[in-house]
Amino acid sequence: MAQRIVIENCAIATVDADDTEYAFGHVVIAGNRIESLGAGRAPEGLENVVRRVDATGHLVTPGLVNTHHHFYQWITRGLATDHNLFNWLVALYPIWARIDEGMTYAAAQGSLAMMARGGVTTTMDHHYVFPRGSGDLSGSIIRAAREMGVRFTLARGSMDRSEKDGGLPPDFAVETLEGALAATEATVDEHHDASFGAMTQIAVAPCSPFSVSTELLRQGAELARRKGVRLHTHGSETVEEEQFCKELFGMGPTDYFESTGWLGEDVWMAHCVHMNDSDIAAFARTKTGVAHCPSSNARLAAGIARVPDMLAAGIPVGLGVDGTASNESGELHTELRNALLINRLGGHREAALNARQALRLGTYGGAQVLGRAREIGSLEPGKLADLVLWKLDTLAHSSIADPVTALVFGAAAPVTASFVNGRQIVEDGRLTHVDEEGIARSTRDEARRLARIAAQG
């Protein structure tokens, strides 16, 4: 018989299809699944209850789902702070091209720790920088996620268009077409788990139109579909990208992606800031997903994505931290607030997003985008026990009557407990399975080591 954990006396936002909420309710976890939830106290007579949590003053939500990130950037935060995307990439690629396995592991630990402390239970990492001789970078990232206890998708990235081909990355930081495809397939074969409740999955993820060849995009899509895994890349992030695609391919990014097999319900793209009505219609028709990264889009002056229009068209949209060289805080729960506020600066103004739509982006929307909406993203019986207890009775939130409004509009709420697969990974804002101070030291040391190596050229 599965062991049970009972959480009581809490407000609950289920984020189910009906946006069911309880002002005073309970959740019962059995093993790694949500067994039941509802109003009032838990049923009497439950057997094998190993723990009861009095969650008075808390809101329980599904765990947050991060749909776009670059973990390695944790050790290059605070650089090129006044640059647009292309100039930022030109400044940072020569540094990133020097990363190795030790740096990547430490950076993954830092990125994961910051997100997990802030309520993220499922995340992904789009890693596309594989300098020659740098070691097992994919394996190091997966190991860090496993140790942290979060649910994880590694989007195994790649680049084969370097400076000599008109791209931005240094020549020694890219792979060959054949090498990238072979390494990606090997990563899928070794690490992808397609089962319900999987903790590790792999996606195929060439970096972007301006850093990969058309053939890598086309063959990458074929590889992903042959293996039955999802596809991820950057799309329509800046005006410059659109100009690049039109000059090089004679069409805009969305049409180019469609011509290479990169639209479909198994695809999600990061940013999608510069989308016209035709682009939005194409994404809606094909059910292509979007990872919305409001803080990074603002940091790099990329623009305001048309999220309200995407949602109205039926496009799956989730939230992304993006790499911490363009979002130094590295926290997803702040993106709930920033998504709401920044979208209200667009054409829809105050009607753009509300608090519950923002919470849905960060939970169920993210689960849709990662292809895991049957398993996570809402609190429903039978789904995986990935959930967060947000403390809302302190000075920061206690005078806001509605708990969802408090969570989204208010300051970043403390996480009293976070569960992944029924296992607690955060207690009173602290990670339970890793040494936070040790991670802080190692990330600082690896950042300094990378800076020294890059300075030596």
Tab-separated table of C-alpha atoms in Angstrom:
chain	number	residue	atom	x	y	z
A	1	MET	CA	0.000	0.000	0.000
A	2	ALA	CA	1.340	3.435	-0.954
A	3	GLN	CA	2.316	5.802	1.825
A	4	ARG	CA	0.086	8.841	2.111
A	5	ILE	CA	0.847	12.502	2.833
A	6	VAL	CA	-2.118	14.677	3.821
A	7	ILE	CA	-2.017	18.462	3.306
A	8	GLU	CA	-4.851	20.382	4.987
A	9	ASN	CA	-6.221	23.823	5.887
A	10	CYS	CA	-4.950	25.464	2.692
A	11	ALA	CA	-6.319	27.429	-0.232
A	12	ILE	CA	-5.980	25.444	-3.474
A	13	ALA	CA	-5.747	26.562	-7.107
A	14	THR	CA	-6.020	23.383	-9.141
A	15	VAL	CA	-5.553	24.987	-12.610
A	16	ASP	CA	-7.768	22.236	-14.011
A	17	ALA	CA	-9.975	22.781	-17.059
A	18	ASP	CA	-12.575	24.574	-14.931
A	19	ASP	CA	-10.039	26.561	-12.861
A	20	THR	CA	-11.462	24.898	-9.748
A	21	GLU	CA	-10.356	26.574	-6.512
A	22	TYR	CA	-10.940	25.898	-2.831
A	23	ALA	CA	-10.667	28.619	-0.200
A	24	PHE	CA	-10.155	25.945	2.478
A	25	GLY	CA	-9.256	22.479	1.344
A	26	HIS	CA	-7.015	19.423	1.390
A	27	VAL	CA	-4.774	17.345	-0.877
A	28	VAL	CA	-3.947	13.657	-0.352
A	29	ILE	CA	-0.758	12.303	-1.942
A	30	ALA	CA	-0.410	8.519	-2.305
A	31	GLY	CA	3.031	7.451	-3.444
A	32	ASN	CA	3.930	9.659	-6.398
A	33	ARG	CA	0.340	10.534	-7.370
A	34	ILE	CA	-2.378	12.908	-6.229
A	35	GLU	CA	-5.011	10.587	-4.799
A	36	SER	CA	-7.696	13.121	-3.943
A	37	LEU	CA	-8.332	16.779	-3.165
A	38	GLY	CA	-11.294	18.940	-2.311
A	39	ALA	CA	-12.951	21.341	0.083
A	40	GLY	CA	-12.624	21.052	3.847
A	41	ARG	CA	-10.510	18.589	5.765
A	42	ALA	CA	-9.276	15.278	4.389
A	43	PRO	CA	-11.501	12.217	4.793
A	44	GLU	CA	-11.289	10.348	8.092
A	45	GLY	CA	-9.867	6.853	8.277
A	46	LEU	CA	-7.141	7.147	5.636
A	47	GLU	CA	-4.653	4.323	6.065
A	48	ASN	CA	-0.864	4.453	6.008
A	49	VAL	CA	-0.674	8.223	6.535
A	50	VAL	CA	3.001	8.935	7.227
A	51	ARG	CA	2.718	12.711	7.442
A	52	ARG	CA	0.126	15.424	7.961
A	53	VAL	CA	0.919	19.001	6.900
A	54	ASP	CA	-1.020	21.879	8.467
A	55	ALA	CA	-0.919	24.348	5.579
A	56	THR	CA	-2.810	27.181	7.269
A	57	GLY	CA	-1.971	30.471	5.544
A	58	HIS	CA	-0.788	28.760	2.354
A	59	LEU	CA	-1.881	28.463	-1.263
A	60	VAL	CA	-1.256	25.093	-2.920
A	61	THR	CA	-0.711	25.107	-6.683
A	62	PRO	CA	0.729	22.746	-9.265
A	63	GLY	CA	4.493	22.958	-9.416
A	64	LEU	CA	5.829	25.542	-11.846
A	65	VAL	CA	7.021	24.296	-15.232
A	66	ASN	CA	9.948	26.046	-16.916
A	67	THR	CA	9.937	25.692	-20.705
A	68	HIS	CA	13.146	27.457	-21.786
A	69	HIS	CA	16.556	27.848	-20.166
A	70	HIS	CA	20.315	27.670	-20.762
A	71	PHE	CA	21.825	26.407	-17.513
A	72	TYR	CA	25.465	26.999	-18.502
A	73	GLN	CA	24.860	30.765	-18.495
A	74	TRP	CA	24.690	30.774	-14.681
A	75	ILE	CA	28.461	31.356	-14.651
A	76	THR	CA	28.328	34.318	-17.087
A	77	ARG	CA	25.692	36.435	-15.339
A	78	GLY	CA	26.001	40.216	-15.241
A	79	LEU	CA	27.912	40.617	-18.500
A	80	ALA	CA	26.963	42.647	-21.602
A	81	THR	CA	24.104	44.197	-19.657
A	82	ASP	CA	23.366	46.983	-22.162
A	83	HIS	CA	23.331	44.991	-25.397
A	84	ASN	CA	20.643	43.812	-27.793
A	85	LEU	CA	20.518	40.105	-28.659
A	86	PHE	CA	22.980	40.014	-31.558
A	87	ASN	CA	25.576	42.232	-29.865
A	88	TRP	CA	25.095	40.265	-26.631
A	89	LEU	CA	25.781	37.014	-28.480
A	90	VAL	CA	28.853	38.471	-30.168
A	91	ALA	CA	30.174	39.528	-26.745
A	92	LEU	CA	29.461	36.223	-24.990
A	93	TYR	CA	30.016	33.466	-27.550
A	94	PRO	CA	33.841	33.674	-27.229
A	95	ILE	CA	33.435	33.120	-23.466
A	96	TRP	CA	30.835	30.349	-23.757
A	97	ALA	CA	33.061	28.570	-26.260
A	98	ARG	CA	35.477	27.826	-23.369
A	99	ILE	CA	33.087	25.899	-21.112
A	100	ASP	CA	33.891	22.368	-20.002
A	101	GLU	CA	32.199	19.589	-18.051
A	102	GLY	CA	33.092	20.939	-14.600
A	103	MET	CA	31.740	24.379	-15.444
A	104	THR	CA	28.578	22.980	-16.993
A	105	TYR	CA	27.832	20.782	-13.978
A	106	ALA	CA	28.291	23.641	-11.500
A	107	ALA	CA	26.230	26.026	-13.638
A	108	ALA	CA	23.443	23.449	-13.920
A	109	GLN	CA	23.451	23.070	-10.132
A	110	GLY	CA	23.153	26.831	-9.676
A	111	SER	CA	20.370	27.208	-12.237
A	112	LEU	CA	18.421	24.252	-10.875
A	113	ALA	CA	18.801	25.279	-7.234
A	114	MET	CA	17.489	28.782	-7.844
A	115	MET	CA	14.451	27.514	-9.709
A	116	ALA	CA	13.663	24.691	-7.288
A	117	ARG	CA	13.755	27.049	-4.302
A	118	GLY	CA	11.190	29.178	-6.125
A	119	GLY	CA	8.601	26.517	-6.847
A	120	VAL	CA	9.791	24.956	-10.106
A	121	THR	CA	9.189	21.198	-10.148
A	122	THR	CA	9.722	20.550	-13.875
A	123	THR	CA	12.329	22.282	-15.989
A	124	MET	CA	14.274	21.953	-19.195
A	125	ASP	CA	17.690	23.008	-20.407
A	126	HIS	CA	18.419	23.963	-23.998
A	127	HIS	CA	22.139	23.217	-24.179
A	128	TYR	CA	23.716	23.832	-27.565
A	129	VAL	CA	27.383	24.784	-26.878
A	130	PHE	CA	29.643	21.731	-27.225
A	131	PRO	CA	33.265	22.900	-27.614
A	132	ARG	CA	35.663	20.223	-28.800
A	133	GLY	CA	37.193	18.222	-25.976
A	134	SER	CA	34.884	19.671	-23.315
A	135	GLY	CA	33.750	16.352	-21.839
A	136	ASP	CA	30.311	14.848	-21.238
A	137	LEU	CA	28.280	18.050	-20.990
A	138	SER	CA	24.873	16.428	-21.466
A	139	GLY	CA	25.607	13.794	-18.843
A	140	SER	CA	26.749	16.407	-16.333
A	141	ILE	CA	23.527	18.420	-16.745
A	142	ILE	CA	21.324	15.347	-16.377
A	143	ARG	CA	23.265	14.302	-13.266
A	144	ALA	CA	22.722	17.722	-11.668
A	145	ALA	CA	18.965	17.552	-12.342
A	146	ARG	CA	18.750	14.032	-10.919
A	147	GLU	CA	20.548	15.105	-7.747
A	148	MET	CA	18.257	18.129	-7.362
A	149	GLY	CA	15.197	15.888	-7.632
A	150	VAL	CA	13.349	17.862	-10.315
A	151	ARG	CA	11.557	16.522	-13.378
A	152	PHE	CA	13.722	17.367	-16.377
A	153	THR	CA	13.916	17.601	-20.162
A	154	LEU	CA	17.323	18.078	-21.757
A	155	ALA	CA	16.841	19.764	-25.122
A	156	ARG	CA	20.044	18.525	-26.747
A	157	GLY	CA	21.025	21.513	-28.832
A	158	SER	CA	23.517	21.927	-31.639
A	159	MET	CA	25.140	24.486	-33.907
A	160	ASP	CA	26.912	23.933	-37.231
A	161	ARG	CA	26.936	27.475	-38.685
A	162	SER	CA	30.024	29.259	-37.313
A	163	GLU	CA	31.780	32.523	-38.127
A	164	LYS	CA	33.303	31.109	-41.303
A	165	ASP	CA	29.781	30.284	-42.543
A	166	GLY	CA	28.297	33.667	-41.662
A	167	GLY	CA	27.105	32.625	-38.193
A	168	LEU	CA	27.972	34.075	-34.781
A	169	PRO	CA	29.668	31.229	-32.820
A	170	PRO	CA	33.455	30.746	-33.024
A	171	ASP	CA	34.502	27.976	-35.382
A	172	PHE	CA	35.769	25.655	-32.622
A	173	ALA	CA	32.490	25.920	-30.658
A	174	VAL	CA	30.285	24.258	-33.275
A	175	GLU	CA	29.794	20.680	-34.419
A	176	THR	CA	29.626	19.204	-37.893
A	177	LEU	CA	26.209	18.307	-39.269
A	178	GLU	CA	26.970	14.596	-38.980
A	179	GLY	CA	28.541	14.928	-35.541
A	180	ALA	CA	25.629	16.913	-34.128
A	181	LEU	CA	23.031	14.453	-35.402
A	182	ALA	CA	24.980	11.424	-34.159
A	183	ALA	CA	25.565	12.923	-30.710
A	184	THR	CA	21.926	13.954	-30.418
A	185	GLU	CA	20.695	10.487	-31.336
A	186	ALA	CA	23.103	8.916	-28.840
A	187	THR	CA	21.786	11.222	-26.100
A	188	VAL	CA	18.207	10.203	-26.868
A	189	ASP	CA	19.135	6.513	-26.866
A	190	GLU	CA	20.984	6.745	-23.558
A	191	HIS	CA	18.771	9.064	-21.519
A	192	HIS	CA	15.203	9.456	-22.861
A	193	ASP	CA	12.451	7.876	-20.785
A	194	ALA	CA	9.088	7.825	-22.579
A	195	SER	CA	7.126	6.295	-19.685
A	196	PHE	CA	4.411	8.005	-17.633
A	197	GLY	CA	6.041	9.842	-14.736
A	198	ALA	CA	9.489	9.939	-16.359
A	199	MET	CA	12.038	12.080	-14.536
A	200	THR	CA	14.338	12.531	-17.561
A	201	GLN	CA	13.389	13.151	-21.173
A	202	ILE	CA	15.309	14.378	-24.219
A	203	ALA	CA	14.284	16.733	-27.025
A	204	VAL	CA	16.066	17.499	-30.311
A	205	ALA	CA	17.016	21.173	-30.325
A	206	PRO	CA	19.185	22.846	-33.000
A	207	CYS	CA	19.886	26.322	-31.648
A	208	SER	CA	18.420	28.936	-34.001
A	209	PRO	CA	18.081	29.832	-37.698
A	210	PHE	CA	21.233	31.953	-37.605
A	211	SER	CA	23.475	29.325	-35.967
A	212	VAL	CA	22.445	26.113	-37.732
A	213	SER	CA	22.239	24.992	-41.338
A	214	THR	CA	18.970	24.268	-43.092
A	215	GLU	CA	20.042	20.646	-43.345
A	216	LEU	CA	20.582	20.364	-39.577
A	217	LEU	CA	17.074	21.690	-38.984
A	218	ARG	CA	15.558	19.337	-41.559
A	219	GLN	CA	17.442	16.224	-40.500
A	220	GLY	CA	17.000	17.122	-36.826
A	221	ALA	CA	13.229	17.121	-37.289
A	222	GLU	CA	13.399	13.775	-39.058
A	223	LEU	CA	15.541	12.352	-36.234
A	224	ALA	CA	13.156	13.579	-33.543
A	225	ARG	CA	10.115	12.067	-35.228
A	226	ARG	CA	11.892	8.789	-35.895
A	227	LYS	CA	12.764	8.607	-32.189
A	228	GLY	CA	9.400	9.879	-30.940
A	229	VAL	CA	10.786	12.877	-29.016
A	230	ARG	CA	9.912	16.561	-29.063
A	231	LEU	CA	11.602	19.393	-30.977
A	232	HIS	CA	12.744	22.760	-29.615
A	233	THR	CA	14.498	25.857	-30.964
A	234	HIS	CA	14.551	29.659	-30.803
A	235	GLY	CA	12.146	31.450	-33.133
A	236	SER	CA	11.214	35.007	-34.127
A	237	GLU	CA	13.072	36.523	-31.188
A	238	THR	CA	14.220	39.780	-32.796
A	239	VAL	CA	13.677	42.040	-35.804
A	240	GLU	CA	17.262	41.240	-36.847
A	241	GLU	CA	16.430	37.515	-36.990
A	242	GLU	CA	13.514	38.214	-39.299
A	243	GLN	CA	15.750	40.290	-41.596
A	244	PHE	CA	18.398	37.545	-41.518
A	245	CYS	CA	15.881	34.882	-42.585
A	246	LYS	CA	14.476	37.027	-45.381
A	247	GLU	CA	17.941	37.840	-46.727
A	248	LEU	CA	19.267	34.283	-46.503
A	249	PHE	CA	16.166	32.181	-47.203
A	250	GLY	CA	13.789	34.581	-48.930
A	251	MET	CA	11.095	34.157	-46.266
A	252	GLY	CA	10.342	35.008	-42.642
A	253	PRO	CA	11.189	32.697	-39.713
A	254	THR	CA	7.804	30.949	-39.465
A	255	ASP	CA	7.630	30.118	-43.172
A	256	TYR	CA	11.248	28.969	-43.029
A	257	PHE	CA	10.544	26.719	-40.054
A	258	GLU	CA	7.526	25.235	-41.814
A	259	SER	CA	9.616	24.526	-44.922
A	260	THR	CA	12.060	22.482	-42.801
A	261	GLY	CA	9.426	20.479	-40.904
A	262	TRP	CA	9.574	22.600	-37.776
A	263	LEU	CA	5.921	23.314	-37.105
A	264	GLY	CA	3.726	20.775	-35.313
A	265	GLU	CA	2.232	19.737	-31.990
A	266	ASP	CA	5.553	18.059	-31.081
A	267	VAL	CA	7.419	21.395	-31.484
A	268	TRP	CA	7.856	24.333	-29.134
A	269	MET	CA	9.850	27.496	-29.768
A	270	ALA	CA	11.331	30.053	-27.419
A	271	HIS	CA	10.410	33.756	-27.534
A	272	CYS	CA	8.258	34.192	-30.692
A	273	VAL	CA	8.259	37.961	-30.120
A	274	HIS	CA	7.914	39.161	-33.706
A	275	MET	CA	4.921	37.202	-34.998
A	276	ASN	CA	2.423	38.648	-37.469
A	277	ASP	CA	-1.166	37.432	-37.871
A	278	SER	CA	-0.109	34.869	-40.467
A	279	ASP	CA	2.586	33.473	-38.160
A	280	ILE	CA	0.127	33.161	-35.282
A	281	ALA	CA	-2.366	31.415	-37.566
A	282	ALA	CA	0.324	28.931	-38.653
A	283	PHE	CA	1.264	28.128	-35.045
A	284	ALA	CA	-2.422	27.740	-34.135
A	285	ARG	CA	-3.142	25.502	-37.130
A	286	THR	CA	-0.211	23.207	-36.301
A	287	LYS	CA	-0.497	23.461	-32.479
A	288	THR	CA	3.154	24.556	-32.265
A	289	GLY	CA	3.970	25.655	-28.710
A	290	VAL	CA	5.640	28.807	-27.408
A	291	ALA	CA	7.964	29.392	-24.446
A	292	HIS	CA	7.306	32.983	-23.369
A	293	CYS	CA	10.319	34.590	-21.640
A	294	PRO	CA	9.189	38.087	-20.592
A	295	SER	CA	12.194	39.107	-18.466
A	296	SER	CA	14.765	38.013	-21.039
A	297	ASN	CA	12.813	39.674	-23.849
A	298	ALA	CA	12.912	42.918	-21.856
A	299	ARG	CA	16.561	42.534	-20.789
A	300	LEU	CA	17.668	42.190	-24.447
A	301	ALA	CA	15.154	44.787	-25.734
A	302	ALA	CA	13.665	42.146	-28.037
A	303	GLY	CA	10.084	43.358	-27.687
A	304	ILE	CA	6.714	42.245	-26.312
A	305	ALA	CA	5.389	38.904	-27.519
A	306	ARG	CA	1.717	38.789	-28.550
A	307	VAL	CA	0.753	36.331	-25.823
A	308	PRO	CA	-2.936	37.350	-25.558
A	309	ASP	CA	-3.361	36.837	-29.314
A	310	MET	CA	-1.561	33.479	-29.146
A	311	LEU	CA	-3.818	32.275	-26.340
A	312	ALA	CA	-6.933	33.490	-28.151
A	313	ALA	CA	-5.835	31.500	-31.212
A	314	GLY	CA	-5.384	28.335	-29.142
A	315	ILE	CA	-1.584	28.185	-29.209
A	316	PRO	CA	-0.041	26.319	-26.230
A	317	VAL	CA	2.040	28.876	-24.282
A	318	GLY	CA	4.284	28.280	-21.259
A	319	LEU	CA	6.777	30.433	-19.377
A	320	GLY	CA	10.571	30.347	-19.543
A	321	VAL	CA	13.314	31.752	-17.355
A	322	ASP	CA	15.737	31.755	-20.301
A	323	GLY	CA	19.454	31.652	-19.665
A	324	THR	CA	20.684	33.633	-16.680
A	325	ALA	CA	23.012	35.718	-18.816
A	326	SER	CA	19.790	37.428	-19.951
A	327	ASN	CA	17.703	36.987	-16.783
A	328	GLU	CA	20.109	37.158	-13.898
A	329	SER	CA	17.522	36.299	-11.218
A	330	GLY	CA	17.020	32.822	-12.672
A	331	GLU	CA	13.602	32.412	-11.034
A	332	LEU	CA	10.394	31.369	-12.764
A	333	HIS	CA	7.902	32.569	-10.147
A	334	THR	CA	8.923	36.150	-10.914
A	335	GLU	CA	7.944	35.453	-14.545
A	336	LEU	CA	4.294	35.032	-13.501
A	337	ARG	CA	4.272	38.691	-12.491
A	338	ASN	CA	6.432	39.914	-15.355
A	339	ALA	CA	4.337	38.110	-17.959
A	340	LEU	CA	1.228	39.838	-16.662
A	341	LEU	CA	2.771	43.288	-16.323
A	342	ILE	CA	4.768	43.386	-19.568
A	343	ASN	CA	1.878	42.103	-21.673
A	344	ARG	CA	-0.267	44.939	-20.313
A	345	LEU	CA	2.153	47.340	-22.012
A	346	GLY	CA	1.051	45.885	-25.359
A	347	GLY	CA	-2.020	46.614	-27.420
A	348	HIS	CA	-4.467	44.778	-25.149
A	349	ARG	CA	-3.484	46.954	-22.177
A	350	GLU	CA	-5.229	45.990	-18.923
A	351	ALA	CA	-7.168	43.173	-20.646
A	352	ALA	CA	-3.991	41.379	-21.788
A	353	LEU	CA	-3.614	38.851	-18.944
A	354	ASN	CA	-5.076	38.354	-15.478
A	355	ALA	CA	-3.621	36.594	-12.434
A	356	ARG	CA	-5.167	33.215	-13.192
A	357	GLN	CA	-4.050	33.273	-16.803
A	358	ALA	CA	-0.511	34.034	-15.636
A	359	LEU	CA	-0.590	31.116	-13.189
A	360	ARG	CA	-1.891	28.849	-15.967
A	361	LEU	CA	1.018	29.881	-18.224
A	362	GLY	CA	3.469	28.861	-15.507
A	363	THR	CA	1.836	25.497	-14.769
A	364	TYR	CA	-0.572	23.808	-17.179
A	365	GLY	CA	0.636	25.848	-20.172
A	366	GLY	CA	4.172	24.709	-19.530
A	367	ALA	CA	3.046	21.101	-19.212
A	368	GLN	CA	1.307	21.377	-22.597
A	369	VAL	CA	4.403	22.848	-24.213
A	370	LEU	CA	6.597	20.019	-22.891
A	371	GLY	CA	4.060	17.403	-23.984
A	372	ARG	CA	3.264	16.352	-20.400
A	373	ALA	CA	-0.217	17.759	-19.725
A	374	ARG	CA	-1.593	14.264	-18.946
A	375	GLU	CA	0.895	13.969	-16.080
A	376	ILE	CA	1.522	17.405	-14.569
A	377	GLY	CA	0.457	21.063	-14.709
A	378	SER	CA	-2.785	20.794	-12.720
A	379	LEU	CA	-3.886	19.272	-9.418
A	380	GLU	CA	-6.197	16.391	-10.273
A	381	PRO	CA	-6.583	12.821	-8.972
A	382	GLY	CA	-4.272	10.467	-10.837
A	383	LYS	CA	-1.783	13.120	-11.843
A	384	LEU	CA	1.774	13.152	-10.541
A	385	ALA	CA	2.294	14.699	-7.113
A	386	ASP	CA	4.235	17.777	-8.238
A	387	LEU	CA	2.943	20.659	-6.113
A	388	VAL	CA	4.001	23.723	-4.148
A	389	LEU	CA	2.911	25.303	-0.864
A	390	TRP	CA	3.251	29.108	-1.071
A	391	LYS	CA	3.265	30.974	2.260
A	392	LEU	CA	0.909	33.957	1.959
A	393	ASP	CA	0.274	34.999	5.584
A	394	THR	CA	3.410	37.098	6.071
A	395	LEU	CA	3.888	40.862	5.771
A	396	ALA	CA	4.393	40.629	1.992
A	397	HIS	CA	0.955	39.158	1.210
A	398	SER	CA	-1.337	38.953	4.243
A	399	SER	CA	-3.491	41.981	3.359
A	400	ILE	CA	-4.312	40.680	-0.152
A	401	ALA	CA	-7.551	38.747	0.208
A	402	ASP	CA	-7.360	36.627	-2.949
A	403	PRO	CA	-4.461	34.122	-2.758
A	404	VAL	CA	-3.900	33.806	-6.531
A	405	THR	CA	-3.759	37.591	-6.840
A	406	ALA	CA	-1.318	37.654	-3.922
A	407	LEU	CA	0.917	35.065	-5.583
A	408	VAL	CA	1.011	36.726	-9.017
A	409	PHE	CA	0.762	40.458	-8.250
A	410	GLY	CA	2.652	40.421	-4.956
A	411	ALA	CA	6.286	39.998	-4.066
A	412	ALA	CA	7.895	36.590	-4.689
A	413	ALA	CA	6.156	34.324	-2.166
A	414	PRO	CA	8.172	32.035	0.140
A	415	VAL	CA	7.984	28.319	-0.675
A	416	THR	CA	7.304	26.334	2.488
A	417	ALA	CA	7.276	22.991	0.690
A	418	SER	CA	7.724	21.712	-2.840
A	419	PHE	CA	7.031	18.114	-3.854
A	420	VAL	CA	8.168	16.340	-7.011
A	421	ASN	CA	6.844	12.853	-7.683
A	422	GLY	CA	5.572	12.841	-4.104
A	423	ARG	CA	9.049	13.537	-2.709
A	424	GLN	CA	9.735	16.804	-0.891
A	425	ILE	CA	12.637	18.791	-2.361
A	426	VAL	CA	12.150	22.145	-0.562
A	427	GLU	CA	11.346	22.796	3.095
A	428	ASP	CA	10.941	26.328	4.460
A	429	GLY	CA	12.648	27.811	1.420
A	430	ARG	CA	15.689	25.537	1.621
A	431	LEU	CA	16.638	22.687	-0.663
A	432	THR	CA	16.482	19.357	1.140
A	433	HIS	CA	18.857	17.228	-0.969
A	434	VAL	CA	21.759	19.499	-1.927
A	435	ASP	CA	24.142	21.937	-0.211
A	436	GLU	CA	23.161	25.466	-1.291
A	437	GLU	CA	26.288	27.097	0.164
A	438	GLY	CA	28.465	24.515	-1.557
A	439	ILE	CA	26.756	25.228	-4.873
A	440	ALA	CA	27.269	28.971	-4.368
A	441	ARG	CA	30.993	28.387	-3.818
A	442	SER	CA	31.442	26.069	-6.780
A	443	THR	CA	29.544	28.326	-9.185
A	444	ARG	CA	31.623	31.318	-8.086
A	445	ASP	CA	34.852	29.325	-8.534
A	446	GLU	CA	33.842	28.020	-11.960
A	447	ALA	CA	32.733	31.484	-13.103
A	448	ARG	CA	36.157	32.854	-12.159
A	449	ARG	CA	37.923	29.937	-13.865
A	450	LEU	CA	35.953	30.508	-17.055
A	451	ALA	CA	36.711	34.249	-16.957
A	452	ARG	CA	40.454	33.519	-16.608
A	453	ILE	CA	40.470	31.043	-19.491
A	454	ALA	CA	38.469	33.375	-21.741
A	455	ALA	CA	40.781	36.299	-20.946
A	456	GLN	CA	43.773	34.217	-22.015
A	457	GLY	CA	42.106	33.764	-25.396
